[in-house]
Coordinates of C-alpha atoms in Angstrom, one line a residue:
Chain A
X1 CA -31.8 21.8 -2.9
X2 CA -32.6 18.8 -5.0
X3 CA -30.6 16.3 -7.1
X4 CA -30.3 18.2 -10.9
X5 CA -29.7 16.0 -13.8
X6 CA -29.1 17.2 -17.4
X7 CA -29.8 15.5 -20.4
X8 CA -26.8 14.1 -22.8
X9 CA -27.2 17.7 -24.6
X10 CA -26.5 20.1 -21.7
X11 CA -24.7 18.3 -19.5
X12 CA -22.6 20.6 -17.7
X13 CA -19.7 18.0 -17.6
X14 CA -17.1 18.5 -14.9
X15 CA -17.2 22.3 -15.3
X16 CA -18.1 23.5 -11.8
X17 CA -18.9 27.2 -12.6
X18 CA -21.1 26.6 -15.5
X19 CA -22.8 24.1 -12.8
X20 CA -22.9 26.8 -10.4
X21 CA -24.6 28.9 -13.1
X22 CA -27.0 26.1 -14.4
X23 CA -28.0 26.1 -10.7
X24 CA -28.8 30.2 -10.2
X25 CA -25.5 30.9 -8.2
X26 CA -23.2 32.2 -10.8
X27 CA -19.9 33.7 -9.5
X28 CA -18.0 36.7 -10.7
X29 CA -21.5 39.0 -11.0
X30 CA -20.1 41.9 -11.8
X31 CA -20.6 44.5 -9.3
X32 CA -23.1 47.7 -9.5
X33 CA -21.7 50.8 -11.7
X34 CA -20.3 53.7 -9.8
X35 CA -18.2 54.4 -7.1
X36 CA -16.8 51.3 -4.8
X37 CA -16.3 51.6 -1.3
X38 CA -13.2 51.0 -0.2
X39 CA -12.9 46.9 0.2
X40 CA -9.6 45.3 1.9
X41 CA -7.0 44.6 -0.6
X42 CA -4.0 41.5 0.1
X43 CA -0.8 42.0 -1.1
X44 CA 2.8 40.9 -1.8
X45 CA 3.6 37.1 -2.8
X46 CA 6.2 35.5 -4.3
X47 CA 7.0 32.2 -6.1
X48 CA 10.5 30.8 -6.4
X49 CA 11.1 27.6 -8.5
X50 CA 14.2 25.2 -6.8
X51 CA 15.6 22.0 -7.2
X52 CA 12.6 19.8 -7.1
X53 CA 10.0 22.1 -6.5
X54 CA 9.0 25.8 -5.8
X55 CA 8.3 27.4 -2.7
X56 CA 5.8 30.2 -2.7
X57 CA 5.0 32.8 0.3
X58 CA 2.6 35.8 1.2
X59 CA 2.6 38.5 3.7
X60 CA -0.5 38.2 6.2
X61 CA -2.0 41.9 5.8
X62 CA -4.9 42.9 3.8
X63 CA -5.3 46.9 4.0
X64 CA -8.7 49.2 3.0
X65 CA -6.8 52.7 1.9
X66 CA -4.8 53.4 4.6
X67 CA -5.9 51.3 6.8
X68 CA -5.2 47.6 8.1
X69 CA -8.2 45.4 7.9
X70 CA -6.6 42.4 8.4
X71 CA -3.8 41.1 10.1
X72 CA -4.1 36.8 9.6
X73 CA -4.8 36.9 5.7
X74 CA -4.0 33.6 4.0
X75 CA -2.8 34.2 0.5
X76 CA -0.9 31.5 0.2
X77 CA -3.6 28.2 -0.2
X78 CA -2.7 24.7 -1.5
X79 CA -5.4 24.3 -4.0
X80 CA -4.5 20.4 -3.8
X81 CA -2.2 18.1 -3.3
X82 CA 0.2 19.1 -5.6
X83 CA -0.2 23.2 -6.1
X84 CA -0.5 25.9 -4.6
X85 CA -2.1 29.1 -5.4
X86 CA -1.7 32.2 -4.0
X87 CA -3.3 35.9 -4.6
X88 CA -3.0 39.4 -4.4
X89 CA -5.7 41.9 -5.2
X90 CA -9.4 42.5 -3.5
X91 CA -9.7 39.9 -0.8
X92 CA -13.5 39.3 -1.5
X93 CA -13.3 38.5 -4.8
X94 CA -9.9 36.9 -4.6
X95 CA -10.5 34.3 -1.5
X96 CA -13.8 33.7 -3.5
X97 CA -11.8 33.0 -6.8
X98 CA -9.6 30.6 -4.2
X99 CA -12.1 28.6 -3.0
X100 CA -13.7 28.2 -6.4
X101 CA -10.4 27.1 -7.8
X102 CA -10.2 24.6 -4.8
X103 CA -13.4 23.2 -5.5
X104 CA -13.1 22.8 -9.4
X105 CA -10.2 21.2 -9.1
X106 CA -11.7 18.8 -6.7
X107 CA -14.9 18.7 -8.3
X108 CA -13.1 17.7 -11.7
X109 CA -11.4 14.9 -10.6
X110 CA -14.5 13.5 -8.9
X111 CA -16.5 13.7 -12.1
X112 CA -14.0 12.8 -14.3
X113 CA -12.0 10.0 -12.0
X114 CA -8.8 11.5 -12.7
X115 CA -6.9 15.1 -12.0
X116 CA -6.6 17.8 -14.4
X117 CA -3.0 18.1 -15.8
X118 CA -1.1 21.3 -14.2
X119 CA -1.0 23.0 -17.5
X120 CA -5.2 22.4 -17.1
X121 CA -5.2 23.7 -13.5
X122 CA -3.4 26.9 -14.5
X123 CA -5.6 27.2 -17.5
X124 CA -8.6 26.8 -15.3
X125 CA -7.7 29.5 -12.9
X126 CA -6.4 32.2 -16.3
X127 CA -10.6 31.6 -17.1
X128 CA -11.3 32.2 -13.5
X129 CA -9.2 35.8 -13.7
X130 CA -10.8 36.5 -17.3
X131 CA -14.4 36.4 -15.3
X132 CA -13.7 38.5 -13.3
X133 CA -12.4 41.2 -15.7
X134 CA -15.8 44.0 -15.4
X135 CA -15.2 43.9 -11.5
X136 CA -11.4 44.2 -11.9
X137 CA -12.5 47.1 -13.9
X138 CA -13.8 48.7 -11.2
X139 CA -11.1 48.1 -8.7
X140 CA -12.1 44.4 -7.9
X141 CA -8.6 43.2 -9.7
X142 CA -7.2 39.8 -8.2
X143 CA -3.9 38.6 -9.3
X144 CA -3.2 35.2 -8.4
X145 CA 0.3 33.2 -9.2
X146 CA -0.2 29.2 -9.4
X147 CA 2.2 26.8 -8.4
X148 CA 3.2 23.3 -8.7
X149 CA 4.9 20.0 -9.2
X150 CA 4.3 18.6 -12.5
X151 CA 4.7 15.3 -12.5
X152 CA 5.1 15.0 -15.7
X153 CA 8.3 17.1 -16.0
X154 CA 9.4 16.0 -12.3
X155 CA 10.0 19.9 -12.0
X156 CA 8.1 22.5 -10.6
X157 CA 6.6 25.1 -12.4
X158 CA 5.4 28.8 -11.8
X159 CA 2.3 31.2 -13.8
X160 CA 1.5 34.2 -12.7
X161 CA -1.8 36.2 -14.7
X162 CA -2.6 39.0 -15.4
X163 CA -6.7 41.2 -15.4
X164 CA -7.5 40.0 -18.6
X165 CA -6.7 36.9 -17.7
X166 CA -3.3 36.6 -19.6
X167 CA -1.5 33.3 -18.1
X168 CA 2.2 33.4 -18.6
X169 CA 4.6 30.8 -17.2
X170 CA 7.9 32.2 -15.6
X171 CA 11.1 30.6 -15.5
X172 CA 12.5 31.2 -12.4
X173 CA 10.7 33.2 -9.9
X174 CA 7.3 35.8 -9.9
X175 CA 6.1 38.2 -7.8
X176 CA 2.6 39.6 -7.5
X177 CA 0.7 42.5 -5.1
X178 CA 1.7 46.1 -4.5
X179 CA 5.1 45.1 -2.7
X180 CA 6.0 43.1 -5.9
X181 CA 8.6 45.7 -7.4
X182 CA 11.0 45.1 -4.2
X183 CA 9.9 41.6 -3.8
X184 CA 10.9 40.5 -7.7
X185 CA 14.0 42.5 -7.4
X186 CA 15.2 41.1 -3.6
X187 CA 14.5 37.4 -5.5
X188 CA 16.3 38.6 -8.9
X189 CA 19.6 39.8 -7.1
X190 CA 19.5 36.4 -5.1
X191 CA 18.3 33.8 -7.4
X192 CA 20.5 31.1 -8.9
X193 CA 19.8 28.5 -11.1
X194 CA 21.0 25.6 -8.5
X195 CA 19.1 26.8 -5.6
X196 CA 18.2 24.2 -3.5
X197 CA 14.5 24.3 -1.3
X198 CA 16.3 25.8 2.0
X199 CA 17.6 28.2 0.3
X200 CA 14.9 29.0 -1.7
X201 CA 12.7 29.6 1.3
X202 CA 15.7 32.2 2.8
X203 CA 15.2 33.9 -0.9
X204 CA 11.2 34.1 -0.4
X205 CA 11.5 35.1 2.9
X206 CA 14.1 37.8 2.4
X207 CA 12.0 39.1 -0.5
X208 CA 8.9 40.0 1.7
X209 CA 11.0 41.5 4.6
X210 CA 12.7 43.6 1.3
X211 CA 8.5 44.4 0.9
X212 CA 7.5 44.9 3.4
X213 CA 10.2 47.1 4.3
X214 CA 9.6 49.8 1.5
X215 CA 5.6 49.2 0.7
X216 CA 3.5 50.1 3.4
X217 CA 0.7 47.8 2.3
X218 CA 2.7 44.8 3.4
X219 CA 3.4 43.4 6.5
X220 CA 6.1 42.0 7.7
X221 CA 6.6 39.1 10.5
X222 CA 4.1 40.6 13.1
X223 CA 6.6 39.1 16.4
X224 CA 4.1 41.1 19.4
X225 CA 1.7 39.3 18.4
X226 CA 3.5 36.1 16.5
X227 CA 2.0 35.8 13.0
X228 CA 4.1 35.5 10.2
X229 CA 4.1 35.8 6.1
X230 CA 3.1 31.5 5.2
X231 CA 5.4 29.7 3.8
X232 CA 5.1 26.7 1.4
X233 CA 7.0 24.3 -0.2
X234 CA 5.6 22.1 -3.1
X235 CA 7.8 19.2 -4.6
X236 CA 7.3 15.3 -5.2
X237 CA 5.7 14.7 -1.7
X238 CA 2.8 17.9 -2.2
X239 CA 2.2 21.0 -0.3
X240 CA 3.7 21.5 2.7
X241 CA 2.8 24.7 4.8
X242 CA 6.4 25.5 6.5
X243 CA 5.3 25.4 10.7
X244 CA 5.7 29.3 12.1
X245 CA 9.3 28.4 14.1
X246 CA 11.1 28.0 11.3
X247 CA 9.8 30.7 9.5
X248 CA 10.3 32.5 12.4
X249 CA 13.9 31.8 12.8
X250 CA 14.6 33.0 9.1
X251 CA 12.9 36.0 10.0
X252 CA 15.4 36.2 12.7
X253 CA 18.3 35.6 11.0
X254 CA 17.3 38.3 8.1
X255 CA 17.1 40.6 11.1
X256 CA 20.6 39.7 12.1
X257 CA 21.6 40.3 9.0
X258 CA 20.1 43.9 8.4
X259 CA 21.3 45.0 11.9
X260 CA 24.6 44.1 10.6
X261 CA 24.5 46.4 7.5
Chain B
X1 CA -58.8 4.5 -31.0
X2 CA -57.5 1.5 -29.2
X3 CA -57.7 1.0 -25.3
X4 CA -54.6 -0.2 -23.6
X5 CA -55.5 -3.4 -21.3
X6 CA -55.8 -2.9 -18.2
X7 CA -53.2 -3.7 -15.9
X8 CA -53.9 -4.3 -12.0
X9 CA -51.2 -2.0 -10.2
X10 CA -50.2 -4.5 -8.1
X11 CA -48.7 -6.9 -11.3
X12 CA -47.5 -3.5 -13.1
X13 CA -45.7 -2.8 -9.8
X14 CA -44.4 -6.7 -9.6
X15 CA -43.2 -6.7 -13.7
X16 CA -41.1 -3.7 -12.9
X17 CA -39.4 -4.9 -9.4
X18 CA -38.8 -8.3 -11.5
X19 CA -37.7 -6.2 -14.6
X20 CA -35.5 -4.4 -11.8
X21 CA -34.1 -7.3 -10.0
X22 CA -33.2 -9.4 -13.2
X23 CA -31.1 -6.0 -14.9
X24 CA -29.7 -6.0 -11.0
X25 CA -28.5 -9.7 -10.7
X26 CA -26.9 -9.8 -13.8
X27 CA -24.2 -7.8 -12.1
X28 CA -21.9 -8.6 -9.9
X29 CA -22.3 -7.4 -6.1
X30 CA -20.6 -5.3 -3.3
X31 CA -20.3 -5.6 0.3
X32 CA -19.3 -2.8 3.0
X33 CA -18.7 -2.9 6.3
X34 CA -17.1 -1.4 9.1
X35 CA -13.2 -1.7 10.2
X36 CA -10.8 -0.4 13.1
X37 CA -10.6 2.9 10.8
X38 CA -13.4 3.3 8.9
X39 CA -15.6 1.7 6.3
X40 CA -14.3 -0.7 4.0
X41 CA -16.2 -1.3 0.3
X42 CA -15.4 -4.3 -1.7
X43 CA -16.3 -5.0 -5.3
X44 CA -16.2 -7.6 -7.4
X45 CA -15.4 -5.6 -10.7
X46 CA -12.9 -6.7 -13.5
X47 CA -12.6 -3.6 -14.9
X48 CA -10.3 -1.1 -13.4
X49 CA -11.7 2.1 -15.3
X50 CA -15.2 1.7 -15.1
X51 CA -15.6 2.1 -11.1
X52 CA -18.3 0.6 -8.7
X53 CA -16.8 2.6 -5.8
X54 CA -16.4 6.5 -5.9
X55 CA -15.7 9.4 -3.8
X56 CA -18.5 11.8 -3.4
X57 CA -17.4 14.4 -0.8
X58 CA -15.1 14.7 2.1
X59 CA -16.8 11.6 3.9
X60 CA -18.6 10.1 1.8
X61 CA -18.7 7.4 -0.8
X62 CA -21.3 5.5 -3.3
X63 CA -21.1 2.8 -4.4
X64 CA -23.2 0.8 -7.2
X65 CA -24.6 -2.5 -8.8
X66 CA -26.7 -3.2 -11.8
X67 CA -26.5 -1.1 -14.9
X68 CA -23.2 0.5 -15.2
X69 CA -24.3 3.8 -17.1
X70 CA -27.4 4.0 -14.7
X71 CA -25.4 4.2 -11.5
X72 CA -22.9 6.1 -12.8
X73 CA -25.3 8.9 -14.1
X74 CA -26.5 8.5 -10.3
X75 CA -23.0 9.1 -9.2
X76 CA -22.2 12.3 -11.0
X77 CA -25.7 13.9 -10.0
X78 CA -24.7 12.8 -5.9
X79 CA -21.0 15.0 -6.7
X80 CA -22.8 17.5 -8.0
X81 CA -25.6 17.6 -5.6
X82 CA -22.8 17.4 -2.5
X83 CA -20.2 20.2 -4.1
X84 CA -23.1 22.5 -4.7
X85 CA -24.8 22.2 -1.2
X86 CA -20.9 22.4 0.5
X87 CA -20.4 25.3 -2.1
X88 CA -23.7 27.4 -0.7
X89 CA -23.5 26.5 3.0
X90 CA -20.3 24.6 4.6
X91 CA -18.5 21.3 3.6
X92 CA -19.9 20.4 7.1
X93 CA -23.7 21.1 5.8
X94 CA -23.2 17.6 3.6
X95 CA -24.0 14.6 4.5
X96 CA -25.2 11.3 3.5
X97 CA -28.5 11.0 4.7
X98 CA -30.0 14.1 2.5
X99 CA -28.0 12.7 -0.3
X100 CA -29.8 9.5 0.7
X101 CA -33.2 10.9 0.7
X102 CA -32.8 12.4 -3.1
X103 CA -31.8 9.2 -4.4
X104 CA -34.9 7.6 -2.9
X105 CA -36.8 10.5 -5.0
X106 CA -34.9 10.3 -8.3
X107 CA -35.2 6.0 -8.4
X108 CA -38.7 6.1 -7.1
X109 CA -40.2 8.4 -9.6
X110 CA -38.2 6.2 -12.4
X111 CA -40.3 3.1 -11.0
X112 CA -43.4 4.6 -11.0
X113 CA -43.3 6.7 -13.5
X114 CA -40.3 6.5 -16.3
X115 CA -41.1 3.5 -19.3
X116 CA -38.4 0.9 -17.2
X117 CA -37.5 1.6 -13.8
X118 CA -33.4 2.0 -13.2
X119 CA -31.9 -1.5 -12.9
X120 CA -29.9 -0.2 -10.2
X121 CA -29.4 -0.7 -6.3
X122 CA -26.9 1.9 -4.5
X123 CA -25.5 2.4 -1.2
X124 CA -24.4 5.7 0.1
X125 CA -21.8 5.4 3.3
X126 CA -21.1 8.1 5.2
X127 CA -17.6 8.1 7.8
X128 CA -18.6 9.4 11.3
X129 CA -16.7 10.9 13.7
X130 CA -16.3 7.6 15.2
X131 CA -17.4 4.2 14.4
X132 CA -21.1 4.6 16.3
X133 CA -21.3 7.7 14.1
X134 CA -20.9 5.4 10.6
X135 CA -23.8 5.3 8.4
X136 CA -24.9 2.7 5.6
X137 CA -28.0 3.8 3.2
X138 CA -28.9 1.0 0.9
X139 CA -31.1 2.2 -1.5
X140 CA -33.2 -0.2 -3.7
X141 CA -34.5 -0.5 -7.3
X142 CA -37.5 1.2 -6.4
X143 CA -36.1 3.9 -4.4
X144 CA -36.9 1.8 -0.7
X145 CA -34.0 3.7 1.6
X146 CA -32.6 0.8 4.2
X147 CA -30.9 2.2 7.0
X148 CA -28.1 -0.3 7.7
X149 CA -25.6 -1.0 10.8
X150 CA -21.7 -2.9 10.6
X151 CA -22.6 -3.8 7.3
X152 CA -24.4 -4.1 4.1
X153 CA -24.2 -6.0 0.3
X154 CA -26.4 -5.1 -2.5
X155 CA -26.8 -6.6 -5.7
X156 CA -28.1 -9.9 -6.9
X157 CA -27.8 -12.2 -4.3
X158 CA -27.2 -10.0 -1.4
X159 CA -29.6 -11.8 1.0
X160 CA -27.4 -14.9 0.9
X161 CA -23.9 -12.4 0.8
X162 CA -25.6 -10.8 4.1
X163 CA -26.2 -14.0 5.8
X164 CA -22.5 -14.6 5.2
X165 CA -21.3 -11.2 6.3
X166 CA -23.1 -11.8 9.5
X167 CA -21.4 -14.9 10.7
X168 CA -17.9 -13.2 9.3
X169 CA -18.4 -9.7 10.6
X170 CA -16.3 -8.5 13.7
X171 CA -16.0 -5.2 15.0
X172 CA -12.9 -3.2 15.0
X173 CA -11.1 -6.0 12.8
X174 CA -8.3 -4.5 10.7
X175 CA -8.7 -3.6 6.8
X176 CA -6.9 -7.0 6.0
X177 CA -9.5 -9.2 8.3
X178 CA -12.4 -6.9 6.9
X179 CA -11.8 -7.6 3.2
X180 CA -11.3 -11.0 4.0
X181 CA -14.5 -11.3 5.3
X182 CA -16.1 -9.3 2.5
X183 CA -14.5 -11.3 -0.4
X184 CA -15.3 -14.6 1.4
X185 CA -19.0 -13.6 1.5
X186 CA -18.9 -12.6 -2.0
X187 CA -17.9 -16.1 -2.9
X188 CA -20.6 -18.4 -3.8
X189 CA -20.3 -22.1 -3.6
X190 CA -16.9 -22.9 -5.6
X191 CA -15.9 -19.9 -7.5
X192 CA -13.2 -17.9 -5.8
X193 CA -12.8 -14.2 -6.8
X194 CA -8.8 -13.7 -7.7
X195 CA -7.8 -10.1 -6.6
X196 CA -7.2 -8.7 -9.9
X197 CA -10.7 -8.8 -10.2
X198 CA -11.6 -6.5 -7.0
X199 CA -12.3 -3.1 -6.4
X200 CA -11.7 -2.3 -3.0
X201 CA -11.9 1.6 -1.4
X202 CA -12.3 2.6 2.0
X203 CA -13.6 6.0 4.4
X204 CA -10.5 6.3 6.7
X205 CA -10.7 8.1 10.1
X206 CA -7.0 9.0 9.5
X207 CA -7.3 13.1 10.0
X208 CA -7.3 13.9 6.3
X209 CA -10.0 15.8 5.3
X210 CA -10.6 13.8 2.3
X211 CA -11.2 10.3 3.7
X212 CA -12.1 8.3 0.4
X213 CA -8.8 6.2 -0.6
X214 CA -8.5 3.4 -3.1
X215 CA -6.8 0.2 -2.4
X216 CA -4.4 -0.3 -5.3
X217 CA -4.7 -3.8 -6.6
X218 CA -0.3 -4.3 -5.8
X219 CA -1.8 -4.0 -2.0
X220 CA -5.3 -5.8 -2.3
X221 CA -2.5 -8.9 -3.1
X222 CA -0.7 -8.4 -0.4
X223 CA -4.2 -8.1 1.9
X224 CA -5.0 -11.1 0.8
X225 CA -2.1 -13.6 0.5

């Protein structure tokens, strides 16, 4: 590998997947025609904006068909300080589409001495989901939702995308992955527009067990061997994964709760 | 057809390190060295857009003297060269001493080769794991790579800003002692460098993956006073 410098006319700029390309590694190749195997897929998250902030959470399984590949996915990623991104959709593709993010975002503000703007970073990742449009064709779709504290607005704000790329920015809450039906309507019946960040990670978490509950393709809080869905808060202090005990305990209290019914 | 005159390579090579030296000491210079958490860069630099100092990956930084454009041109080829080769392998795949070695290339073949060498000396610093770990490239004009310990200064004048570092350095000192003893070396004779006018950035062993933090000029007062 050796230093590559452009001239002033093809300067890549701070665009780290055109300077991926430049240098022969292109992502998003679209995959050979015919049929796929079958590749683990991740599932349910949800976004919730709050009172200074949002909180976003995932489930932990990835499944190939009927089967569970994995058990310890991460879908729920800070992709920096002050966002966080998470995904549902072909893991390959989408943890590849993660790190990518991670790194342009990173790689941006080295170049360019400053960070992209949220608005940019969500733009950034909507390109991101438009490359990867002939795989998603072929069952490679990855649905991410981005997150973040906009410092501008000293709110937090919420996108979710679609395969064509399509970036739409949601109010209140989103939900993404198979599970997302239950998810979206456990957060609709329970959303308010004062809901403070405790609450708000009650809401999220209440929306996965509501998920995982009914879609087989999510899991739930795995307590035999103690993994459970990630948590994250993001607000004027950055991302903050939630530590397993308290999620945890709000698993345990939803339990309570459901035993009660 | 005319003849060009024949030049012995040993003045060519002499015109172009003087060419070098005389674009480099119009600049103003930079001292690093080593402190209880890391490595400390100082700068003399008025301007507080057009940086001397910059991040380049997880541990390491650059930092640069002579022509602005030049170093900076440098700069963006080193982030680009890092986030590529952590992209392909692992962010634990980079580190400074490769990076070193492809600046060497780069300068050197603009000495030998290009119609005026890059007026331009850099350093690349790379945080260890601990302190013994910490290293220093100074790279010169003509793409000589200078494997430095505690400390290092480049730019015009460095030999005497070295000297001066030397009686000044002291292991594990604390950031405030450090840059003390790095704006103190950067003083020559009577002029006194006010800290509005310095660029300070440091590699901190401080658990963050990211170790490249700028001193904002509110605190460099503080430092100093």
């Amino acid at each position: 590998m050796s230093l590559v410098r452009f001239g002033p006319g093809d300067d890549p700029g701070p665009n780290f997947g055109e300077l991926l390309r430049r240098a022969g590694m292109g992502p998003f190749a679209p995959p050979p025609d015919g049929l796929l195997l079958p590749v683990p897929h991740a599932t349910t998250c949800v976004a919730i904006r709050c009172s200074g902030g949002v909180v976003v959470a995932g489930d932990r399984r990835a499944t190939s068909g009927n089967l569970i590949s994995h058990r310890e996915m991460e879908k729920v990623v800070a992709a920096d300080r002050f966002s966080a991104v998470a995904i549902a959709g072909a893991a390959g593709p989408a943890m590849e589409m993660v790190k990518l993010f991670q790194l342009q975002i990173e790689h941006y503000e080295k170049i360019e001495g400053t960070s992209l703007s949220l608005e940019g970073k969500a733009n950034q990742l909507s390109a991101f989901v438009r490359s990867n449009l002939p795989a998603a064709m072929q069952g490679l779709l990855v649905v991410p939702i981005f997150a973040g504290f906009d410092h501008a607005t000293g709110a937090g704000r919420i996108w979710d995308f679609d395969a064509t790329g399509g970036r739409y920015e949601e109010r209140d809450y989103v939900a993404t992955g198979s599970g997302s039906l239950h998810a979206a309507a456990a957060v609709r019946l329970g959303w308010r527009s004062d809901l403070g960040p405790v609450e708000a990670v009650t809401l999220a978490c209440r929306a996965l067990w509501e998920a995982a509950d009914a879609d087989s393709a999510t899991g739930g809080p795995d307590l035999a061997r103690g993994i459970f869905p990630i948590v994250a808060t993001v607000d004027v202090d950055g991302f903050r994964r939630l530590d397993d005990g308290r999620v945890k305990s709000t698993f345990e209290r939803i339990v309570e709760e459901v035993q009660e019914r | 057809m005319s003849m060009p005159f024949y030049v012995p390579p040993e003045q060519m090579m002499k015109d172009r390190a003087d060419f070098a030296r005389k674009g480099i000491s119009r600049g103003r210079a930079l001292a690093a060295l080593q402190y209880v958490d890391g490595i400390v860069m100082v700068a003399e630099n008025p301007s507080t857009t057009l940086r001397k100092i910059s991040e380049i990956y997880d541990r390491i930084a650059f930092a640069g003297v002579g022509k602005y454009n030049e170093f900076d041109q440098l700069r963006v080829a080193g982030v680009r060269f890092a986030d590529l080769k952590g992209y392909q392998f692992s962010r634990a795949d980079v580190d400074a001493r490769g990076l070193a070695n492809q600046y060497a290339q780069v300068i050197s073949q603009a000495f030998t080769h290009e119609v005026k060498p890059l007026e331009v000396e850099i350093l690349v610093a790379e945080l260890g794991w601990s302190a013994a770990d910490d290293q220093l490239f100074h790279i010169m004009y003509d793409g000589t790579v200078i494997d430095e310990r505690r400390f290092s200064a480049i730019g015009g004048d460095a030999e005497a800003i070295r000297s001066r570092l030397d009686e000044r350095y002291r292991p594990g000192a604390a950031l405030a002692d450090a840059v003390k003893a790095a704006v103190e070396s950067l003083e020559t004779g009577d002029r006194r460098i006010s800290h509005d006018e310095l660029e300070v950035a440091v590699l901190q062993r401080d658990g963050d993956r990211r170790c490249f933090h700028r001193i904002d000029p509110g605190s460099i007062g503080q430092i100093l006073s």
